[in-house]
Short mmCIF file of C-alpha atoms and ligand atoms in Angstrom, two decimals:
data_model
loop_
_atom_site.label_atom_id
_atom_site.label_comp_id
_atom_site.label_asym_id
_atom_site.label_seq_id
_atom_site.Cartn_x
_atom_site.Cartn_y
_atom_site.Cartn_z
CA MET A 151 0.00 0.00 0.00
CA ASP A 152 1.52 3.30 -1.14
CA ILE A 153 0.82 5.94 1.42
CA VAL A 154 2.50 9.30 0.97
CA ILE A 155 3.55 10.61 4.39
CA THR A 156 4.09 14.29 5.14
CA ARG A 157 5.16 14.89 8.71
CA ALA A 158 3.99 17.77 10.86
CA GLU A 159 6.75 20.32 11.38
CA ARG A 160 6.01 20.65 15.05
CA SER A 161 4.20 18.23 17.36
CA LYS A 162 1.26 19.58 19.39
CA LEU A 163 1.81 16.87 21.95
CA GLN A 164 3.80 19.10 24.29
CA ASP A 165 0.79 21.46 24.51
CA ILE A 166 -1.58 18.95 26.07
CA ASN A 167 -1.67 16.82 29.14
CA LEU A 168 -2.61 13.21 28.38
CA GLU A 169 -4.43 12.90 31.71
CA ASN A 170 -8.08 13.63 32.44
CA LEU A 171 -8.88 14.09 28.79
CA PRO A 172 -12.43 14.85 27.67
CA PHE A 173 -13.80 12.58 24.93
CA GLY A 174 -13.04 13.56 21.35
CA LYS A 175 -11.73 17.09 21.89
CA TYR A 176 -8.05 16.78 20.99
CA PHE A 177 -6.57 15.33 17.83
CA THR A 178 -3.09 14.04 17.11
CA ASP A 179 -0.53 15.59 14.77
CA HIS A 180 -1.56 13.60 11.68
CA MET A 181 -4.59 12.31 9.77
CA LEU A 182 -5.08 9.94 6.85
CA GLU A 183 -7.03 11.11 3.83
CA ALA A 184 -7.97 9.28 0.59
CA ASP A 185 -10.23 10.08 -2.36
CA TYR A 186 -12.54 7.75 -4.25
CA GLU A 187 -12.70 8.79 -7.89
CA ASN A 188 -13.50 6.89 -11.08
CA GLY A 189 -14.11 3.67 -9.18
CA GLU A 190 -10.89 3.55 -7.16
CA TRP A 191 -9.25 4.90 -4.01
CA LYS A 192 -6.38 7.28 -4.77
CA ASN A 193 -4.34 10.14 -3.27
CA ILE A 194 -3.79 8.10 -0.10
CA GLU A 195 -1.93 10.42 2.22
CA ILE A 196 -0.95 10.79 5.84
CA LYS A 197 -0.47 14.48 6.52
CA PRO A 198 -0.61 17.04 9.30
CA TYR A 199 -4.08 17.31 10.88
CA GLN A 200 -5.79 20.16 9.06
CA PRO A 201 -9.18 21.57 8.02
CA LEU A 202 -10.89 20.40 4.83
CA LEU A 203 -11.90 22.78 2.08
CA LEU A 204 -15.41 21.75 1.00
CA SER A 205 -17.88 23.08 -1.51
CA PRO A 206 -21.27 24.19 -0.08
CA SER A 207 -22.85 21.87 -2.65
CA LEU A 208 -21.06 18.84 -1.19
CA ALA A 209 -23.56 15.96 -1.43
CA ALA A 210 -22.90 14.59 2.09
CA LEU A 211 -23.99 17.88 3.65
CA HIS A 212 -27.36 17.66 1.93
CA TYR A 213 -28.31 13.97 1.88
CA GLY A 214 -26.22 12.41 4.60
CA GLN A 215 -24.21 9.73 2.82
CA ALA A 216 -21.81 9.58 5.74
CA ILE A 217 -20.61 6.67 7.87
CA PHE A 218 -18.03 6.23 10.60
CA GLU A 219 -16.38 3.83 13.03
CA GLY A 220 -14.97 4.00 16.52
CA ILE A 221 -11.94 1.91 17.47
CA LYS A 222 -9.41 2.18 20.30
CA ALA A 223 -5.65 1.72 20.60
CA TYR A 224 -3.77 1.05 23.82
CA LYS A 225 -0.21 0.68 25.04
CA ASN A 226 0.73 -2.51 26.83
CA THR A 227 2.95 -2.63 29.90
CA ASN A 228 6.06 -2.69 27.64
CA GLY A 229 4.94 0.48 25.86
CA GLU A 230 3.99 -1.35 22.62
CA ALA A 231 0.95 -0.09 20.72
CA PHE A 232 -2.03 -2.37 19.99
CA ILE A 233 -5.41 -1.81 18.30
CA PHE A 234 -8.49 -3.54 19.73
CA ARG A 235 -10.34 -5.74 17.18
CA PRO A 236 -9.89 -3.43 14.15
CA HIS A 237 -10.88 -6.16 11.65
CA ASP A 238 -14.36 -6.25 13.21
CA ASN A 239 -14.72 -2.51 12.72
CA PHE A 240 -13.39 -2.83 9.18
CA ARG A 241 -16.12 -5.37 8.35
CA ARG A 242 -18.80 -3.21 9.94
CA PHE A 243 -17.52 -0.14 8.09
CA ASN A 244 -18.02 -1.89 4.77
CA ALA A 245 -21.46 -3.16 5.86
CA SER A 246 -22.37 0.47 6.60
CA ALA A 247 -20.95 1.52 3.21
CA GLU A 248 -23.03 -1.10 1.42
CA ARG A 249 -26.27 -0.06 3.16
CA MET A 250 -25.63 3.61 2.39
CA GLN A 251 -24.78 2.89 -1.28
CA MET A 252 -21.16 3.94 -0.79
CA PRO A 253 -17.98 2.23 -2.08
CA GLN A 254 -16.15 -0.47 -0.15
CA VAL A 255 -12.79 0.34 1.40
CA SER A 256 -10.07 -2.27 0.87
CA GLU A 257 -8.70 -4.07 3.91
CA ASP A 258 -5.27 -2.78 2.94
CA LEU A 259 -6.33 0.85 2.95
CA PHE A 260 -8.21 0.51 6.24
CA MET A 261 -5.72 -1.61 8.17
CA GLU A 262 -2.45 -0.28 6.74
CA GLY A 263 -3.81 3.24 6.98
CA LEU A 264 -4.64 2.69 10.65
CA LYS A 265 -1.34 1.08 11.49
CA GLN A 266 0.86 3.62 9.72
CA LEU A 267 -1.05 6.55 11.19
CA ILE A 268 -0.92 5.16 14.72
CA SER A 269 2.72 4.25 14.30
CA LEU A 270 3.49 7.88 13.49
CA ASP A 271 1.43 9.24 16.41
CA ARG A 272 2.10 6.43 18.89
CA ASN A 273 3.36 8.88 21.55
CA TRP A 274 -0.20 10.19 21.77
CA ILE A 275 -1.59 6.95 23.24
CA PRO A 276 -2.45 7.83 26.85
CA GLU A 277 -1.37 5.39 29.51
CA LYS A 278 -3.67 6.49 32.31
CA PRO A 279 -6.39 4.00 33.35
CA ASP A 280 -9.64 4.40 31.38
CA HIS A 281 -7.77 6.41 28.73
CA SER A 282 -6.91 5.33 25.18
CA LEU A 283 -6.35 6.58 21.66
CA TYR A 284 -9.78 6.77 20.03
CA ILE A 285 -9.66 6.12 16.29
CA ARG A 286 -12.30 7.64 14.06
CA PRO A 287 -12.37 6.35 10.45
CA PHE A 288 -15.15 7.97 8.40
CA MET A 289 -16.36 8.33 4.84
CA PHE A 290 -18.64 10.83 3.15
CA SER A 291 -19.89 11.56 -0.34
CA SER A 292 -18.01 14.37 -2.00
CA ASP A 293 -19.75 15.08 -5.31
CA GLU A 294 -20.44 18.76 -5.69
CA ILE A 295 -24.00 18.41 -6.91
CA ILE A 296 -27.34 18.60 -5.17
CA GLY A 297 -29.24 16.06 -7.25
CA VAL A 298 -30.43 13.20 -5.02
CA LYS A 299 -28.34 10.20 -6.03
CA PRO A 300 -25.39 8.21 -4.75
CA SER A 301 -22.25 10.24 -5.17
CA GLU A 302 -19.52 9.19 -7.56
CA SER A 303 -16.73 10.56 -5.39
CA TYR A 304 -16.04 10.03 -1.67
CA LYS A 305 -13.51 10.92 0.98
CA PHE A 306 -12.15 8.45 3.50
CA ILE A 307 -10.41 9.95 6.53
CA ILE A 308 -8.96 8.59 9.74
CA LEU A 309 -8.53 10.82 12.79
CA LEU A 310 -6.93 9.94 16.11
CA SER A 311 -8.02 11.45 19.40
CA PRO A 312 -6.38 10.76 22.77
CA THR A 313 -9.28 10.41 25.12
CA GLY A 314 -10.61 9.68 28.57
CA PRO A 315 -13.90 8.04 29.58
CA TYR A 316 -16.99 8.92 27.52
CA TYR A 317 -19.36 8.67 30.48
CA ASN A 318 -17.86 9.49 33.86
CA ALA A 319 -20.47 8.05 36.18
CA PRO A 320 -23.30 5.50 36.35
CA MET A 321 -26.21 6.72 34.26
CA ARG A 322 -29.90 7.49 34.70
CA ILE A 323 -31.88 6.21 31.73
CA TYR A 324 -35.35 7.07 30.45
CA VAL A 325 -37.21 4.33 28.55
CA GLU A 326 -38.35 6.01 25.32
CA GLU A 327 -41.80 5.27 24.00
CA GLN A 328 -42.55 8.12 21.65
CA TYR A 329 -39.53 8.62 19.40
CA VAL A 330 -37.72 5.80 17.62
CA ARG A 331 -34.15 5.09 16.63
CA ALA A 332 -34.53 2.18 14.24
CA VAL A 333 -37.12 0.16 12.35
CA PRO A 334 -36.82 -3.25 10.68
CA GLY A 335 -35.56 -2.62 7.15
CA GLY A 336 -33.94 0.66 8.22
CA VAL A 337 -30.34 1.59 8.97
CA GLY A 338 -30.22 0.90 12.72
CA TYR A 339 -27.67 -1.89 12.29
CA VAL A 340 -25.07 0.33 10.59
CA LYS A 341 -23.01 3.28 11.72
CA ALA A 342 -24.64 5.93 9.58
CA ALA A 343 -23.99 9.47 10.82
CA GLY A 344 -27.72 10.26 10.65
CA ASN A 345 -28.52 7.64 13.30
CA TYR A 346 -26.73 9.84 15.81
CA GLY A 347 -28.15 13.16 14.64
CA SER A 348 -31.69 11.81 14.63
CA ALA A 349 -31.31 10.56 18.23
CA MET A 350 -30.50 14.00 19.63
CA TYR A 351 -34.03 15.35 19.95
CA ALA A 352 -35.35 12.47 22.06
CA THR A 353 -32.19 12.55 24.16
CA ALA A 354 -32.63 16.28 24.77
CA GLN A 355 -36.22 15.67 25.96
CA ALA A 356 -35.00 12.99 28.38
CA ARG A 357 -32.26 15.36 29.63
CA LYS A 358 -34.90 17.97 30.45
CA LYS A 359 -36.50 15.34 32.69
CA GLY A 360 -33.15 14.78 34.41
CA TYR A 361 -32.03 11.66 32.54
CA ASP A 362 -28.70 11.11 30.81
CA GLN A 363 -29.85 9.05 27.84
CA VAL A 364 -32.80 7.10 26.49
CA LEU A 365 -33.30 3.37 26.22
CA TRP A 366 -34.89 2.97 22.79
CA THR A 367 -37.80 0.59 22.36
CA ASP A 368 -38.99 -1.06 19.14
CA ALA A 369 -40.80 1.20 16.68
CA LEU A 370 -43.89 -0.96 16.22
CA GLU A 371 -45.08 -1.69 19.78
CA HIS A 372 -42.65 0.15 22.08
CA LYS A 373 -42.49 -3.11 23.95
CA TYR A 374 -39.01 -4.50 23.33
CA VAL A 375 -35.81 -2.72 24.32
CA GLN A 376 -33.09 -1.89 21.76
CA GLU A 377 -30.08 0.30 22.70
CA ILE A 378 -29.08 3.05 25.11
CA GLY A 379 -27.68 6.24 23.61
CA THR A 380 -24.42 5.32 21.95
CA MET A 381 -24.31 1.89 23.58
CA ASN A 382 -25.69 -1.63 23.40
CA VAL A 383 -27.35 -2.78 26.61
CA ILE A 384 -26.94 -5.97 28.65
CA PHE A 385 -29.16 -7.10 31.55
CA ILE A 386 -28.03 -9.59 34.18
CA ILE A 387 -31.16 -11.49 35.20
CA GLY A 388 -30.62 -14.47 37.50
CA ASP A 389 -27.64 -16.38 36.08
CA LYS A 390 -28.24 -15.09 32.56
CA ALA A 391 -26.90 -12.17 30.56
CA ILE A 392 -29.67 -11.05 28.20
CA THR A 393 -29.29 -8.56 25.37
CA PRO A 394 -31.42 -7.73 22.33
CA GLY A 395 -30.54 -9.85 19.27
CA LEU A 396 -29.28 -8.54 15.95
CA GLU A 397 -31.70 -10.36 13.58
CA ALA A 398 -34.23 -7.55 13.19
CA GLY A 399 -31.50 -5.20 11.94
CA THR A 400 -32.42 -2.56 14.50
CA ILE A 401 -29.39 -2.92 16.78
CA LEU A 402 -25.79 -1.94 16.06
CA GLY A 403 -23.64 -5.08 16.30
CA GLY A 404 -21.18 -3.58 18.76
CA VAL A 405 -17.63 -4.89 18.95
CA THR A 406 -17.60 -4.18 22.69
CA ARG A 407 -21.02 -5.90 22.93
CA ASP A 408 -19.56 -9.00 21.30
CA SER A 409 -16.46 -8.84 23.52
CA ALA A 410 -18.56 -8.47 26.68
CA LEU A 411 -20.78 -11.42 25.69
CA THR A 412 -17.68 -13.55 25.10
CA LEU A 413 -16.32 -12.63 28.54
CA LEU A 414 -19.70 -13.21 30.20
CA LYS A 415 -19.74 -16.74 28.77
CA GLU A 416 -16.16 -17.18 29.94
CA ALA A 417 -17.34 -16.14 33.44
CA GLY A 418 -19.96 -18.93 33.38
CA LEU A 419 -23.12 -16.98 32.60
CA THR A 420 -25.66 -18.13 30.06
CA VAL A 421 -25.85 -15.53 27.32
CA GLU A 422 -29.14 -14.96 25.50
CA GLU A 423 -29.42 -12.68 22.47
CA ARG A 424 -33.14 -12.29 21.95
CA ASP A 425 -36.15 -10.01 22.21
CA LEU A 426 -36.39 -8.60 25.72
CA SER A 427 -39.56 -6.79 26.70
CA ILE A 428 -39.79 -3.98 29.19
CA ASN A 429 -42.42 -6.09 31.01
CA GLU A 430 -39.94 -8.93 31.46
CA ILE A 431 -37.41 -6.42 32.81
CA ILE A 432 -39.92 -4.98 35.28
CA ASP A 433 -41.07 -8.46 36.39
CA ALA A 434 -37.44 -9.45 37.04
CA TYR A 435 -36.83 -6.22 38.95
CA LYS A 436 -39.91 -6.82 41.13
CA ALA A 437 -38.86 -10.43 41.71
CA GLY A 438 -35.39 -9.27 42.79
CA SER A 439 -33.62 -11.15 39.99
CA LEU A 440 -32.59 -8.15 37.85
CA TYR A 441 -29.12 -7.67 39.28
CA GLU A 442 -27.23 -5.45 36.86
CA VAL A 443 -27.79 -3.30 33.78
CA PHE A 444 -24.92 -1.89 31.75
CA GLY A 445 -24.15 -0.37 28.40
CA THR A 446 -21.29 -1.38 26.11
CA GLY A 447 -19.65 0.64 23.36
CA THR A 448 -16.24 1.54 21.99
CA ALA A 449 -16.33 5.04 23.40
CA ALA A 450 -18.27 4.10 26.52
CA THR A 451 -16.49 0.75 27.15
CA ILE A 452 -18.73 -0.64 29.94
CA THR A 453 -20.95 1.92 31.64
CA TYR A 454 -23.19 1.09 34.57
CA ILE A 455 -26.86 2.07 34.73
CA LYS A 456 -28.05 3.22 38.15
CA GLU A 457 -31.63 4.11 37.24
CA LEU A 458 -34.10 3.00 34.62
CA ARG A 459 -37.42 4.79 34.36
CA TYR A 460 -40.41 3.39 32.43
CA LYS A 461 -43.48 5.64 32.54
CA ASP A 462 -43.84 6.31 36.29
CA PHE A 463 -42.06 3.15 37.35
CA VAL A 464 -38.50 3.74 38.54
CA MET A 465 -35.93 0.96 38.89
CA ASN A 466 -32.87 1.78 40.99
CA PHE A 467 -29.61 -0.12 41.06
CA GLU A 468 -26.49 0.07 43.17
CA PRO A 469 -23.47 -0.55 40.93
CA GLU A 470 -21.13 -0.25 43.95
CA GLY A 471 -22.26 -3.72 45.02
CA TRP A 472 -22.15 -5.39 41.60
CA LYS A 473 -19.93 -8.32 40.74
CA THR A 474 -20.44 -9.23 37.09
CA ALA A 475 -20.07 -5.99 35.12
CA PRO A 476 -17.00 -4.83 37.11
CA ALA A 477 -15.37 -8.24 36.58
CA ILE A 478 -16.01 -8.13 32.83
CA LYS A 479 -14.73 -4.57 32.65
CA ALA A 480 -11.55 -5.47 34.55
CA ARG A 481 -10.96 -8.53 32.34
CA LEU A 482 -11.43 -6.46 29.19
CA THR A 483 -9.07 -3.77 30.47
CA ASP A 484 -6.44 -6.37 31.35
CA ILE A 485 -6.58 -7.86 27.85
CA ARG A 486 -6.42 -4.41 26.26
CA GLU A 487 -3.51 -3.23 28.35
CA GLY A 488 -1.61 -6.51 27.91
CA LYS A 489 -1.88 -7.34 31.63
CA SER A 490 -3.39 -10.72 30.82
CA THR A 491 -3.12 -13.04 27.82
CA ASP A 492 -5.30 -12.39 24.79
CA PRO A 493 -7.02 -15.77 24.27
CA TYR A 494 -9.33 -14.46 21.54
CA GLY A 495 -6.68 -12.74 19.39
CA TRP A 496 -8.31 -9.33 19.85
CA MET A 497 -5.20 -7.16 20.03
CA VAL A 498 -3.49 -6.22 16.75
CA LYS A 499 0.04 -4.92 17.09
CA VAL A 500 1.20 -1.67 15.52
CA ASN A 501 4.79 -2.08 14.35
C1 LIG B 805 -18.34 4.65 19.69
O1 LIG B 805 -18.62 4.06 20.71
O2 LIG B 805 -17.26 4.52 19.10
C2 LIG B 805 -19.31 5.52 19.09
O3 LIG B 805 -19.34 5.58 17.91
C3 LIG B 805 -20.19 6.27 19.95
C4 LIG B 805 -20.14 7.74 19.81
C5 LIG B 805 -18.94 8.42 20.29
C6 LIG B 805 -20.67 8.26 18.54
#
């Protein structure tokens, strides 16, 4: 893979403190940029992080052909850089591209691009607990025409952002029954930019009521739970870990979701991926068998839920006394930071 590299003249690293970083606010010295034109990816470049010059008629700004991924890189105890499950994100990126009628990105461009960019900016990987280098690959249509049709040209970019925790504390969640995130046949299973923009209104309404995020329910009956904010959701009920299944195409197949389910099985729990109704959740809560609720996501990692409100019924939890989610979180962190072996081959080394 031929990537032209232009180095930044001066590193910005000395200007920031890699501790207590907010999510997604700082970016490293370099970015990768490539153009899709005449059916192929070209002009593949790593260059100093810089603004883009875009035409106001840029198709993505009007019709939203835009997708992205979130991946994280860590340093192990020897200071070597590793990326967490990037091939899974690569596959999901291309699934998103297919659904949004955008071109596929080759594995070479995605993986080599990632590795060479991180290699150059490896000093930006924070080493503080709960910190990492967040990787944001994204693609958008770049035709300069406002006719409604799939673009013929696209931009693929990778940014790197040293970051701290996305959510700092256990969350209060409002079960949403009016607005919807995803419908069967829609785009809920892919990482289309519009999924996030269209969630903001309902989230703002929940915030006014004092909640951090919404738990989406299905669009047809508002009976089955889907996702929380930017996260998948897992319920520990009795000796089972239950999470909504992916078949209906309304849930994002999270890489952290998959990792957490693997580790829950490893810890001896029975994992069920299936429809889960709010009534079943309430019944379990009343019976005292709903022990833990947590969200999973690349940015969020594993985030505990301390309150779930459905209509006027409030379910409270005390994460301080939990066993399962903290154990899974610790195991995941140990694998990511190279403090324990990596039995699933999740960590990909950056040379
Ligand atoms: C992620 O977890 O990587 C996300 O994409 C969530 C959010 C920051 C958009």
